[in-house]
């Protein structure tokens, strides 16, 4: 009689674990991607998010150019060497040479599952991929990252911070020049 009462629990656990599996995701990789973004920074101390808009251009050999156009214009270049910002004189000034952050973003845009698995535990449920940091160093800055994958491309990135703040990045109008298979 007791084993009959456990059947609903076993069925529930079976359904849960069959939906939340280790990630084997597929992203459309391209050596040249571009599109627009809307970035919402949600801070616990503000009632509304701080919103920025602009466009991005990823080129595999050159990195990611993140061009914020609203509310303030800025250009950020992200490469394997780090992150730099375009100055008024037309030259880029290095903001950080910590390549861990830049390599993470470049791995996302390049669809490098193996690289992401080295630093994160990946779990996919339907078209949502959750990345949880393996190292305490990353976890101090990012608790987890979720990606919404539509048609093998990233449509949304959410970065969760330890203090409860988070950043929502919506990517749209993605164009690819030369697809790689």
mmCIF file of N, CA and C in Angstrom, residues 4-5 14 17 20 23 26 37 46 50 58-59 61 64 74-75 86 102 110 121 124 126 133 136 165 168 170 181:
data_model
loop_
_atom_site.group_PDB
_atom_site.id
_atom_site.type_symbol
_atom_site.label_atom_id
_atom_site.label_comp_id
_atom_site.label_asym_id
_atom_site.label_seq_id
_atom_site.Cartn_x
_atom_site.Cartn_y
_atom_site.Cartn_z
ATOM 1 N N UNK A 4 2.253 2.352 -3.467
ATOM 2 C CA UNK A 4 1.278 2.983 -4.349
ATOM 3 C C UNK A 4 1.272 4.494 -4.126
ATOM 4 N N UNK A 5 1.455 4.964 -2.895
ATOM 5 C CA UNK A 5 1.487 6.397 -2.603
ATOM 6 C C UNK A 5 2.731 7.077 -3.159
ATOM 7 N N UNK A 14 10.257 12.118 -12.439
ATOM 8 C CA UNK A 14 10.644 11.664 -13.775
ATOM 9 C C UNK A 14 10.349 12.740 -14.806
ATOM 10 N N UNK A 17 12.869 15.806 -14.253
ATOM 11 C CA UNK A 17 14.236 15.576 -14.707
ATOM 12 C C UNK A 17 14.321 15.292 -16.195
ATOM 13 N N UNK A 20 14.458 19.040 -17.536
ATOM 14 C CA UNK A 20 15.663 19.795 -17.178
ATOM 15 C C UNK A 20 16.866 18.886 -17.332
ATOM 16 N N UNK A 23 22.667 20.516 -20.822
ATOM 17 C CA UNK A 23 22.470 21.208 -22.089
ATOM 18 C C UNK A 23 23.276 20.609 -23.225
ATOM 19 N N UNK A 26 22.121 24.229 -29.484
ATOM 20 C CA UNK A 26 22.585 24.523 -30.825
ATOM 21 C C UNK A 26 22.368 26.002 -31.096
ATOM 22 N N UNK A 37 20.034 45.943 -30.151
ATOM 23 C CA UNK A 37 19.793 45.470 -28.798
ATOM 24 C C UNK A 37 19.030 46.513 -28.002
ATOM 25 N N UNK A 46 15.842 51.228 -7.837
ATOM 26 C CA UNK A 46 15.061 52.000 -8.805
ATOM 27 C C UNK A 46 13.739 51.302 -9.098
ATOM 28 N N UNK A 50 16.893 51.021 -16.015
ATOM 29 C CA UNK A 50 17.660 51.949 -16.838
ATOM 30 C C UNK A 50 17.806 51.276 -18.202
ATOM 31 N N UNK A 58 29.302 41.498 -34.373
ATOM 32 C CA UNK A 58 30.272 40.484 -33.974
ATOM 33 C C UNK A 58 30.968 39.961 -35.212
ATOM 34 N N UNK A 59 32.291 39.967 -35.185
ATOM 35 C CA UNK A 59 33.102 39.344 -36.229
ATOM 36 C C UNK A 59 34.087 38.428 -35.520
ATOM 37 N N UNK A 61 36.975 37.097 -35.982
ATOM 38 C CA UNK A 61 38.395 37.430 -35.855
ATOM 39 C C UNK A 61 38.650 38.783 -35.184
ATOM 40 N N UNK A 64 33.589 41.716 -30.660
ATOM 41 C CA UNK A 64 32.235 42.259 -30.587
ATOM 42 C C UNK A 64 32.297 43.768 -30.396
ATOM 43 N N UNK A 74 27.996 55.537 -26.932
ATOM 44 C CA UNK A 74 29.317 54.992 -26.599
ATOM 45 C C UNK A 74 29.556 53.753 -27.451
ATOM 46 N N UNK A 75 30.821 53.453 -27.657
ATOM 47 C CA UNK A 75 31.210 52.248 -28.392
ATOM 48 C C UNK A 75 32.185 51.461 -27.534
ATOM 49 N N UNK A 86 35.719 53.459 -27.092
ATOM 50 C CA UNK A 86 36.139 54.473 -28.054
ATOM 51 C C UNK A 86 36.150 55.846 -27.388
ATOM 52 N N UNK A 102 35.264 38.926 -21.277
ATOM 53 C CA UNK A 102 35.198 39.074 -22.728
ATOM 54 C C UNK A 102 35.135 37.712 -23.423
ATOM 55 N N UNK A 110 29.725 33.132 -30.475
ATOM 56 C CA UNK A 110 30.314 32.157 -31.388
ATOM 57 C C UNK A 110 29.707 30.760 -31.202
ATOM 58 N N UNK A 121 28.056 25.415 -15.418
ATOM 59 C CA UNK A 121 27.190 24.256 -15.523
ATOM 60 C C UNK A 121 26.040 24.688 -16.420
ATOM 61 N N UNK A 124 19.547 22.983 -19.984
ATOM 62 C CA UNK A 124 18.595 23.469 -20.978
ATOM 63 C C UNK A 124 17.216 22.916 -20.677
ATOM 64 N N UNK A 126 13.589 23.299 -22.609
ATOM 65 C CA UNK A 126 12.940 23.803 -23.816
ATOM 66 C C UNK A 126 13.918 24.721 -24.556
ATOM 67 N N UNK A 133 27.733 29.617 -12.831
ATOM 68 C CA UNK A 133 29.197 29.617 -12.727
ATOM 69 C C UNK A 133 29.725 28.474 -11.863
ATOM 70 N N UNK A 136 33.983 30.435 -7.915
ATOM 71 C CA UNK A 136 33.524 31.444 -6.958
ATOM 72 C C UNK A 136 33.817 32.849 -7.478
ATOM 73 N N UNK A 165 20.108 42.438 -8.343
ATOM 74 C CA UNK A 165 19.989 43.225 -9.572
ATOM 75 C C UNK A 165 20.140 42.279 -10.767
ATOM 76 N N UNK A 168 18.668 42.604 -18.446
ATOM 77 C CA UNK A 168 17.939 41.934 -19.507
ATOM 78 C C UNK A 168 18.418 42.512 -20.833
ATOM 79 N N UNK A 170 17.881 42.222 -24.901
ATOM 80 C CA UNK A 170 17.084 41.679 -26.001
ATOM 81 C C UNK A 170 17.827 41.940 -27.306
ATOM 82 N N UNK A 181 28.691 25.759 -40.716
ATOM 83 C CA UNK A 181 27.928 24.589 -40.259
ATOM 84 C C UNK A 181 28.686 23.744 -39.307
#
